[in-house]
Amino acid sequence: MQVAPPAPAYVPPPTYTPPPTYTPPPTYTPPPTYTPPPTYTPPAQAQPPARPIAAASAPVHKGVSARTGAASGARAFSESVIPWLPRIAAVLALGAAVLVGGPYVWNLVSKRPTKPSPAAQQPPPQAQPPAAAARPPATAARRRATGGLEITTTPVGAQVFVDGKPRGVTPLTVADLAAGRHTVELKSGAGTVERTVTITADQTAQIEESIFSGWLAVHSPFDVVVSESNRALTLDDRNQVMLPPGRHQVRVVNKALAYDVVHPVDLKPGDTTHLTVNPAPSTLTLTASETVGVWLDGEKVGETPLTALPAKLGTHDLLVRRANGGERRLTITVTANPFALHIDFSRQ
């Protein structure tokens, strides 16, 4: 016979542990209430005296009088309106600005130019004038006023230059010269002639010129040698030489006086052109071993020392005279170069 196992020992269930007690959050404390500043209370206006109440008026109620109630109501109304006065004033000012400036702004906006359409930008077609009133061509209106010039020479075949530009040989007609003054130069083997002509619009001027030689007369206070382009020009007994007409560069030389100058000369056909040699004066400087008086060509010019005294080119008589009566006479030649002389009276 089998023995049954013993029953397990009783184990009680765990003891119930309640959840922690709920702790509410701290109570919300609101910020201190805003206390507005005291409202401005205007001073009470003087009240007009009360009218006497007729005997038949309504009975007077006890307690607060009607006047006191009206004053309290007006005071409460003013206290509620005064804070809104600045805003009301701003609104009124804005409304006034709109009323006053609105028309001006609208006028500016209405006058602002608008961008025209491409079709509007194109100018309208201009009406063509009738054929009878047609204007002359612009080229004709601006046509330069010109005239002509006929040139003949003796001998023929002279080259013609107008204002420095070649135009052909004589006889010649130039038909396109602008109105005004022009310089005409005629060149041939017989010489060169230069003339000035005035051209008038729609008219033809004429030049008839004989190209032949002229005379050159040379006048000089001393002997000279005359040449042109390294070619000697021989003067006759009247100091004249025949040359072709036109511009010449005449060289005048006196080696003894160191004078060498080129003179431009314009000769005209058949005319005598005079060339006068008038050289600039040179200078004379004179010193001596003692103070002496100085005479040049019989005229006293001062006492020594003399510095850069003007003197003409050529030969001169020079006299120097001492204070005690002694003197010396000299013949000097003044050239284009400055002349200087020293006289020593200590040597006899």
mmCIF file of C-alpha atoms in Angstrom, residues 6-337:
data_model
loop_
_atom_site.group_PDB
_atom_site.id
_atom_site.type_symbol
_atom_site.label_atom_id
_atom_site.label_comp_id
_atom_site.label_asym_id
_atom_site.label_seq_id
_atom_site.Cartn_x
_atom_site.Cartn_y
_atom_site.Cartn_z
ATOM 1 C CA PRO A 6 2.041 15.299 1.953
ATOM 2 C CA ALA A 7 0.278 18.434 0.683
ATOM 3 C CA PRO A 8 2.486 21.480 0.121
ATOM 4 C CA ALA A 9 2.599 24.074 2.812
ATOM 5 C CA TYR A 10 0.289 27.127 2.350
ATOM 6 C CA VAL A 11 2.098 30.226 1.127
ATOM 7 C CA PRO A 12 0.121 33.413 1.588
ATOM 8 C CA PRO A 13 0.003 35.959 -1.288
ATOM 9 C CA PRO A 14 2.240 39.083 -1.114
ATOM 10 C CA THR A 15 0.978 41.961 0.862
ATOM 11 C CA TYR A 16 -0.728 44.776 -1.230
ATOM 12 C CA THR A 17 1.297 47.963 -1.418
ATOM 13 C CA PRO A 18 -0.780 50.999 -2.402
ATOM 14 C CA PRO A 19 0.665 53.501 -4.975
ATOM 15 C CA PRO A 20 2.262 56.703 -3.731
ATOM 16 C CA THR A 21 -0.109 59.424 -2.783
ATOM 17 C CA TYR A 22 -0.725 62.056 -5.585
ATOM 18 C CA THR A 23 0.838 65.435 -4.850
ATOM 19 C CA PRO A 24 -0.778 68.260 -6.863
ATOM 20 C CA PRO A 25 1.490 70.947 -8.484
ATOM 21 C CA PRO A 26 1.941 74.238 -6.704
ATOM 22 C CA THR A 27 -0.981 76.560 -7.013
ATOM 23 C CA TYR A 28 -0.619 79.231 -9.841
ATOM 24 C CA THR A 29 -0.130 82.670 -8.436
ATOM 25 C CA PRO A 30 -1.258 85.358 -10.949
ATOM 26 C CA PRO A 31 0.899 88.526 -11.403
ATOM 27 C CA PRO A 32 -0.139 91.590 -9.499
ATOM 28 C CA THR A 33 -3.112 93.317 -11.012
ATOM 29 C CA TYR A 34 -2.271 96.417 -13.111
ATOM 30 C CA THR A 35 -3.416 99.524 -11.377
ATOM 31 C CA PRO A 36 -3.959 102.373 -13.889
ATOM 32 C CA PRO A 37 -2.859 105.858 -12.930
ATOM 33 C CA PRO A 38 -5.476 108.081 -11.465
ATOM 34 C CA THR A 39 -7.813 109.438 -14.101
ATOM 35 C CA TYR A 40 -7.631 113.122 -14.759
ATOM 36 C CA THR A 41 -10.691 114.784 -13.290
ATOM 37 C CA PRO A 42 -11.373 118.226 -14.750
ATOM 38 C CA PRO A 43 -12.332 120.863 -12.272
ATOM 39 C CA ALA A 44 -16.002 121.176 -11.675
ATOM 40 C CA GLN A 45 -17.595 123.992 -13.549
ATOM 41 C CA ALA A 46 -19.666 126.476 -11.779
ATOM 42 C CA GLN A 47 -23.291 125.466 -11.889
ATOM 43 C CA PRO A 48 -25.893 128.087 -12.731
ATOM 44 C CA PRO A 49 -28.240 128.887 -9.903
ATOM 45 C CA ALA A 50 -31.193 126.623 -9.693
ATOM 46 C CA ARG A 51 -34.477 127.933 -10.845
ATOM 47 C CA PRO A 52 -37.101 128.220 -8.195
ATOM 48 C CA ILE A 53 -39.490 125.383 -8.259
ATOM 49 C CA ALA A 54 -43.066 126.313 -8.760
ATOM 50 C CA ALA A 55 -45.509 125.329 -6.138
ATOM 51 C CA ALA A 56 -47.334 123.044 -8.566
ATOM 52 C CA SER A 57 -44.137 121.044 -9.543
ATOM 53 C CA ALA A 58 -43.771 117.393 -8.932
ATOM 54 C CA PRO A 59 -42.958 116.295 -5.490
ATOM 55 C CA VAL A 60 -39.294 116.166 -4.535
ATOM 56 C CA HIS A 61 -37.925 112.721 -3.989
ATOM 57 C CA LYS A 62 -35.710 111.968 -1.107
ATOM 58 C CA GLY A 63 -32.138 110.734 -1.524
ATOM 59 C CA VAL A 64 -29.775 111.667 -4.399
ATOM 60 C CA SER A 65 -30.922 114.719 -6.313
ATOM 61 C CA ALA A 66 -31.215 114.752 -10.151
ATOM 62 C CA ARG A 67 -28.405 117.364 -10.460
ATOM 63 C CA THR A 68 -25.990 115.246 -8.509
ATOM 64 C CA GLY A 69 -26.765 112.244 -10.659
ATOM 65 C CA ALA A 70 -26.194 114.176 -13.882
ATOM 66 C CA ALA A 71 -22.816 115.419 -12.648
ATOM 67 C CA SER A 72 -21.759 111.912 -11.698
ATOM 68 C CA GLY A 73 -22.762 110.598 -15.131
ATOM 69 C CA ALA A 74 -20.856 113.350 -16.959
ATOM 70 C CA ARG A 75 -17.766 112.661 -14.827
ATOM 71 C CA ALA A 76 -17.901 108.958 -15.594
ATOM 72 C CA PHE A 77 -18.333 109.635 -19.326
ATOM 73 C CA SER A 78 -15.355 112.015 -19.403
ATOM 74 C CA GLU A 79 -13.179 109.474 -17.605
ATOM 75 C CA SER A 80 -13.985 106.835 -20.210
ATOM 76 C CA VAL A 81 -13.495 109.174 -23.230
ATOM 77 C CA ILE A 82 -10.294 111.039 -22.247
ATOM 78 C CA PRO A 83 -7.934 108.052 -22.890
ATOM 79 C CA TRP A 84 -9.305 107.834 -26.459
ATOM 80 C CA LEU A 85 -8.858 111.527 -27.263
ATOM 81 C CA PRO A 86 -5.304 111.169 -28.866
ATOM 82 C CA ARG A 87 -6.535 108.388 -31.145
ATOM 83 C CA ILE A 88 -9.625 110.304 -32.087
ATOM 84 C CA ALA A 89 -7.462 113.359 -32.885
ATOM 85 C CA ALA A 90 -5.136 111.224 -35.086
ATOM 86 C CA VAL A 91 -8.089 109.782 -36.981
ATOM 87 C CA LEU A 92 -9.532 113.256 -37.521
ATOM 88 C CA ALA A 93 -6.118 114.568 -38.755
ATOM 89 C CA LEU A 94 -5.779 111.643 -41.187
ATOM 90 C CA GLY A 95 -9.262 112.254 -42.496
ATOM 91 C CA ALA A 96 -8.505 115.953 -42.996
ATOM 92 C CA ALA A 97 -5.271 115.084 -44.875
ATOM 93 C CA VAL A 98 -7.179 112.734 -47.146
ATOM 94 C CA LEU A 99 -9.843 115.357 -47.818
ATOM 95 C CA VAL A 100 -7.276 118.094 -48.548
ATOM 96 C CA GLY A 101 -4.534 116.166 -50.367
ATOM 97 C CA GLY A 102 -6.664 113.545 -52.074
ATOM 98 C CA PRO A 103 -7.575 115.682 -55.099
ATOM 99 C CA TYR A 104 -3.899 116.738 -55.551
ATOM 100 C CA VAL A 105 -2.672 113.134 -55.468
ATOM 101 C CA TRP A 106 -5.386 112.049 -57.852
ATOM 102 C CA ASN A 107 -4.440 114.883 -60.205
ATOM 103 C CA LEU A 108 -0.769 113.748 -60.216
ATOM 104 C CA VAL A 109 -1.735 110.126 -60.839
ATOM 105 C CA SER A 110 -4.064 111.055 -63.678
ATOM 106 C CA LYS A 111 -1.379 113.240 -65.332
ATOM 107 C CA ARG A 112 1.417 110.619 -65.138
ATOM 108 C CA PRO A 113 2.504 109.740 -68.703
ATOM 109 C CA THR A 114 1.754 106.240 -69.786
ATOM 110 C CA LYS A 115 3.907 104.215 -72.132
ATOM 111 C CA PRO A 116 2.370 104.435 -75.576
ATOM 112 C CA SER A 117 1.825 101.343 -77.583
ATOM 113 C CA PRO A 118 4.194 100.580 -80.504
ATOM 114 C CA ALA A 119 1.488 101.598 -82.922
ATOM 115 C CA ALA A 120 1.051 104.958 -81.148
ATOM 116 C CA GLN A 121 4.823 105.642 -81.246
ATOM 117 C CA GLN A 122 4.895 105.652 -85.014
ATOM 118 C CA PRO A 123 4.413 109.167 -86.397
ATOM 119 C CA PRO A 124 1.380 109.663 -88.538
ATOM 120 C CA PRO A 125 2.036 109.693 -92.252
ATOM 121 C CA GLN A 126 2.664 113.181 -93.541
ATOM 122 C CA ALA A 127 0.623 114.467 -96.374
ATOM 123 C CA GLN A 128 2.587 114.935 -99.558
ATOM 124 C CA PRO A 129 2.554 118.516 -100.882
ATOM 125 C CA PRO A 130 1.050 119.034 -104.297
ATOM 126 C CA ALA A 131 3.397 118.797 -107.245
ATOM 127 C CA ALA A 132 2.948 122.480 -108.046
ATOM 128 C CA ALA A 133 4.286 123.524 -104.638
ATOM 129 C CA ALA A 134 7.173 121.005 -104.577
ATOM 130 C CA ARG A 135 10.386 122.422 -103.178
ATOM 131 C CA PRO A 136 13.592 122.417 -105.231
ATOM 132 C CA PRO A 137 16.081 119.633 -104.461
ATOM 133 C CA ALA A 138 18.236 120.169 -101.361
ATOM 134 C CA THR A 139 21.418 119.926 -103.425
ATOM 135 C CA ALA A 140 20.276 122.807 -105.562
ATOM 136 C CA ALA A 141 19.409 124.882 -102.481
ATOM 137 C CA ARG A 142 22.834 124.280 -101.043
ATOM 138 C CA ARG A 143 24.687 124.735 -104.326
ATOM 139 C CA ARG A 144 27.925 126.640 -103.837
ATOM 140 C CA ALA A 145 28.121 130.007 -105.568
ATOM 141 C CA THR A 146 30.812 129.690 -108.252
ATOM 142 C CA GLY A 147 32.180 131.674 -111.155
ATOM 143 C CA GLY A 148 34.631 131.239 -114.024
ATOM 144 C CA LEU A 149 38.075 132.502 -114.996
ATOM 145 C CA GLU A 150 39.603 132.855 -118.472
ATOM 146 C CA ILE A 151 43.406 133.064 -118.612
ATOM 147 C CA THR A 152 45.538 133.978 -121.621
ATOM 148 C CA THR A 153 49.277 134.646 -121.710
ATOM 149 C CA THR A 154 51.965 135.812 -124.070
ATOM 150 C CA PRO A 155 53.677 133.541 -124.844
ATOM 151 C CA VAL A 156 51.071 130.766 -124.605
ATOM 152 C CA GLY A 157 51.627 127.490 -122.816
ATOM 153 C CA ALA A 158 52.200 128.905 -119.335
ATOM 154 C CA GLN A 159 51.337 126.593 -116.487
ATOM 155 C CA VAL A 160 48.400 127.804 -114.392
ATOM 156 C CA PHE A 161 48.191 127.302 -110.617
ATOM 157 C CA VAL A 162 45.110 128.506 -108.727
ATOM 158 C CA ASP A 163 45.569 128.690 -104.945
ATOM 159 C CA GLY A 164 48.589 126.404 -105.354
ATOM 160 C CA LYS A 165 46.741 123.697 -107.329
ATOM 161 C CA PRO A 166 47.626 123.022 -110.999
ATOM 162 C CA ARG A 167 44.749 123.661 -113.413
ATOM 163 C CA GLY A 168 46.364 123.340 -116.865
ATOM 164 C CA VAL A 169 48.162 125.555 -119.389
ATOM 165 C CA THR A 170 47.141 128.746 -121.151
ATOM 166 C CA PRO A 171 44.870 129.529 -122.815
ATOM 167 C CA LEU A 172 42.620 128.101 -120.120
ATOM 168 C CA THR A 173 39.090 128.513 -118.726
ATOM 169 C CA VAL A 174 38.373 127.446 -115.154
ATOM 170 C CA ALA A 175 34.621 127.176 -114.522
ATOM 171 C CA ASP A 176 34.291 125.930 -110.942
ATOM 172 C CA LEU A 177 35.944 128.563 -108.772
ATOM 173 C CA ALA A 178 34.194 129.583 -105.578
ATOM 174 C CA ALA A 179 33.218 133.206 -105.310
ATOM 175 C CA GLY A 180 35.894 135.282 -103.567
ATOM 176 C CA ARG A 181 39.611 136.084 -103.855
ATOM 177 C CA HIS A 182 42.062 133.630 -105.422
ATOM 178 C CA THR A 183 45.796 133.606 -106.135
ATOM 179 C CA VAL A 184 46.778 132.746 -109.715
ATOM 180 C CA GLU A 185 50.364 131.833 -110.599
ATOM 181 C CA LEU A 186 51.569 131.627 -114.226
ATOM 182 C CA LYS A 187 54.854 129.831 -114.913
ATOM 183 C CA SER A 188 56.703 129.675 -118.202
ATOM 184 C CA GLY A 189 60.244 129.605 -119.534
ATOM 185 C CA ALA A 190 60.177 133.415 -119.671
ATOM 186 C CA GLY A 191 59.460 133.694 -115.956
ATOM 187 C CA THR A 192 56.735 133.504 -113.343
ATOM 188 C CA VAL A 193 53.887 135.932 -112.749
ATOM 189 C CA GLU A 194 51.550 135.973 -109.749
ATOM 190 C CA ARG A 195 48.216 137.733 -109.718
ATOM 191 C CA THR A 196 45.240 138.028 -107.359
ATOM 192 C CA VAL A 197 41.742 137.857 -108.845
ATOM 193 C CA THR A 198 38.243 138.206 -107.355
ATOM 194 C CA ILE A 199 35.608 135.783 -108.630
ATOM 195 C CA THR A 200 31.935 136.787 -108.681
ATOM 196 C CA ALA A 201 29.168 134.188 -108.657
ATOM 197 C CA ASP A 202 27.757 133.321 -112.106
ATOM 198 C CA GLN A 203 30.312 135.553 -113.826
ATOM 199 C CA THR A 204 33.598 134.929 -115.651
ATOM 200 C CA ALA A 205 36.702 136.954 -114.840
ATOM 201 C CA GLN A 206 39.608 137.399 -117.281
ATOM 202 C CA ILE A 207 43.390 137.570 -116.946
ATOM 203 C CA GLU A 208 45.588 138.605 -119.873
ATOM 204 C CA GLU A 209 49.257 138.525 -119.006
ATOM 205 C CA SER A 210 52.435 139.070 -120.998
ATOM 206 C CA ILE A 211 55.283 137.136 -119.469
ATOM 207 C CA PHE A 212 58.599 138.858 -120.204
ATOM 208 C CA SER A 213 61.544 140.169 -118.261
ATOM 209 C CA GLY A 214 61.758 143.045 -115.842
ATOM 210 C CA TRP A 215 64.579 145.101 -114.285
ATOM 211 C CA LEU A 216 66.216 144.916 -110.857
ATOM 212 C CA ALA A 217 68.031 148.039 -109.592
ATOM 213 C CA VAL A 218 70.369 147.644 -106.601
ATOM 214 C CA HIS A 219 71.222 150.580 -104.312
ATOM 215 C CA SER A 220 73.922 150.126 -101.644
ATOM 216 C CA PRO A 221 76.122 152.467 -99.544
ATOM 217 C CA PHE A 222 79.140 150.264 -100.374
ATOM 218 C CA ASP A 223 80.237 148.022 -103.210
ATOM 219 C CA VAL A 224 78.441 144.693 -103.373
ATOM 220 C CA VAL A 225 78.406 141.518 -105.426
ATOM 221 C CA VAL A 226 74.918 140.346 -106.490
ATOM 222 C CA SER A 227 74.026 136.734 -107.287
ATOM 223 C CA GLU A 228 71.102 134.288 -107.407
ATOM 224 C CA SER A 229 71.363 130.537 -106.926
ATOM 225 C CA ASN A 230 75.181 130.736 -107.165
ATOM 226 C CA ARG A 231 74.841 132.602 -110.477
ATOM 227 C CA ALA A 232 76.436 136.072 -110.549
ATOM 228 C CA LEU A 233 74.208 138.935 -111.654
ATOM 229 C CA THR A 234 76.163 141.656 -113.484
ATOM 230 C CA LEU A 235 74.918 145.190 -112.852
ATOM 231 C CA ASP A 236 75.199 147.776 -115.619
ATOM 232 C CA ASP A 237 76.326 151.363 -115.162
ATOM 233 C CA ARG A 238 72.895 152.134 -113.660
ATOM 234 C CA ASN A 239 73.310 149.267 -111.174
ATOM 235 C CA GLN A 240 70.497 147.376 -112.935
ATOM 236 C CA VAL A 241 70.124 143.823 -114.218
ATOM 237 C CA MET A 242 67.369 142.210 -116.349
ATOM 238 C CA LEU A 243 65.607 139.217 -114.793
ATOM 239 C CA PRO A 244 62.519 137.092 -115.576
ATOM 240 C CA PRO A 245 59.351 138.129 -113.743
ATOM 241 C CA GLY A 246 58.414 136.442 -110.506
ATOM 242 C CA ARG A 247 59.967 135.791 -107.090
ATOM 243 C CA HIS A 248 63.787 135.923 -106.821
ATOM 244 C CA GLN A 249 66.164 135.307 -103.935
ATOM 245 C CA VAL A 250 68.930 137.878 -104.499
ATOM 246 C CA ARG A 251 72.149 137.489 -102.499
ATOM 247 C CA VAL A 252 74.129 140.674 -101.725
ATOM 248 C CA VAL A 253 77.709 140.258 -100.464
ATOM 249 C CA ASN A 254 80.608 142.484 -99.341
ATOM 250 C CA LYS A 255 83.367 140.288 -97.938
ATOM 251 C CA ALA A 256 85.448 143.201 -96.627
ATOM 252 C CA LEU A 257 82.568 144.332 -94.436
ATOM 253 C CA ALA A 258 81.456 140.777 -93.548
ATOM 254 C CA TYR A 259 78.061 141.574 -95.051
ATOM 255 C CA ASP A 260 76.163 138.640 -96.591
ATOM 256 C CA VAL A 261 72.353 138.858 -96.814
ATOM 257 C CA VAL A 262 69.715 137.250 -99.098
ATOM 258 C CA HIS A 263 66.852 139.579 -100.107
ATOM 259 C CA PRO A 264 63.548 138.253 -101.562
ATOM 260 C CA VAL A 265 62.477 140.292 -104.606
ATOM 261 C CA ASP A 266 59.297 140.132 -106.742
ATOM 262 C CA LEU A 267 59.735 141.291 -110.340
ATOM 263 C CA LYS A 268 56.902 142.250 -112.684
ATOM 264 C CA PRO A 269 57.068 142.100 -116.463
ATOM 265 C CA GLY A 270 58.462 145.328 -117.940
ATOM 266 C CA ASP A 271 58.743 147.010 -114.513
ATOM 267 C CA THR A 272 61.832 148.105 -112.597
ATOM 268 C CA THR A 273 62.022 146.790 -109.041
ATOM 269 C CA HIS A 274 64.351 148.603 -106.629
ATOM 270 C CA LEU A 275 66.412 146.823 -103.985
ATOM 271 C CA THR A 276 67.929 149.103 -101.349
ATOM 272 C CA VAL A 277 70.655 147.642 -99.137
ATOM 273 C CA ASN A 278 70.310 149.158 -95.674
ATOM 274 C CA PRO A 279 72.406 147.068 -93.287
ATOM 275 C CA ALA A 280 71.924 147.246 -89.533
ATOM 276 C CA PRO A 281 74.620 149.270 -87.710
ATOM 277 C CA SER A 282 77.523 147.545 -86.034
ATOM 278 C CA THR A 283 79.171 148.555 -82.725
ATOM 279 C CA LEU A 284 82.402 150.406 -81.874
ATOM 280 C CA THR A 285 84.267 150.005 -78.578
ATOM 281 C CA LEU A 286 87.196 152.397 -77.892
ATOM 282 C CA THR A 287 89.559 152.503 -74.914
ATOM 283 C CA ALA A 288 92.769 154.486 -74.249
ATOM 284 C CA SER A 289 95.611 154.632 -71.734
ATOM 285 C CA GLU A 290 94.127 157.920 -70.512
ATOM 286 C CA THR A 291 90.882 159.779 -70.854
ATOM 287 C CA VAL A 292 90.637 161.376 -74.296
ATOM 288 C CA GLY A 293 87.866 162.946 -76.379
ATOM 289 C CA VAL A 294 86.613 161.011 -79.400
ATOM 290 C CA TRP A 295 85.340 162.376 -82.735
ATOM 291 C CA LEU A 296 83.875 160.123 -85.440
ATOM 292 C CA ASP A 297 83.594 161.581 -88.975
ATOM 293 C CA GLY A 298 84.076 165.094 -87.509
ATOM 294 C CA GLU A 299 81.388 164.697 -84.815
ATOM 295 C CA LYS A 300 82.272 164.305 -81.154
ATOM 296 C CA VAL A 301 80.766 161.109 -79.780
ATOM 297 C CA GLY A 302 82.156 161.203 -76.200
ATOM 298 C CA GLU A 303 85.222 160.338 -74.155
ATOM 299 C CA THR A 304 86.983 157.094 -73.513
ATOM 300 C CA PRO A 305 86.103 154.536 -72.574
ATOM 301 C CA LEU A 306 83.337 154.080 -75.185
ATOM 302 C CA THR A 307 81.482 150.769 -75.226
ATOM 303 C CA ALA A 308 79.205 149.412 -78.002
ATOM 304 C CA LEU A 309 78.824 152.743 -79.766
ATOM 305 C CA PRO A 310 76.512 152.269 -82.823
ATOM 306 C CA ALA A 311 78.411 152.786 -86.114
ATOM 307 C CA LYS A 312 77.482 152.255 -89.764
ATOM 308 C CA LEU A 313 79.301 149.679 -91.843
ATOM 309 C CA GLY A 314 82.133 151.182 -93.905
ATOM 310 C CA THR A 315 85.165 153.430 -93.557
ATOM 311 C CA HIS A 316 85.253 156.211 -90.928
ATOM 312 C CA ASP A 317 87.626 158.987 -89.786
ATOM 313 C CA LEU A 318 88.486 158.695 -86.076
ATOM 314 C CA LEU A 319 90.044 161.537 -84.028
ATOM 315 C CA VAL A 320 91.141 161.213 -80.386
ATOM 316 C CA ARG A 321 92.372 164.309 -78.515
ATOM 317 C CA ARG A 322 94.232 164.449 -75.174
ATOM 318 C CA ALA A 323 93.539 167.023 -72.480
ATOM 319 C CA ASN A 324 96.971 168.688 -72.986
ATOM 320 C CA GLY A 325 96.276 169.220 -76.681
ATOM 321 C CA GLY A 326 97.888 166.156 -78.224
ATOM 322 C CA GLU A 327 95.760 164.146 -80.709
ATOM 323 C CA ARG A 328 95.776 161.223 -83.088
ATOM 324 C CA ARG A 329 93.887 160.645 -86.371
ATOM 325 C CA LEU A 330 92.959 157.175 -87.584
ATOM 326 C CA THR A 331 90.995 155.655 -90.456
ATOM 327 C CA ILE A 332 88.984 152.643 -89.352
ATOM 328 C CA THR A 333 86.714 150.161 -91.131
ATOM 329 C CA VAL A 334 83.626 149.069 -89.269
ATOM 330 C CA THR A 335 82.274 145.673 -90.383
ATOM 331 C CA ALA A 336 79.207 143.642 -89.542
ATOM 332 C CA ASN A 337 81.253 142.202 -86.675
#
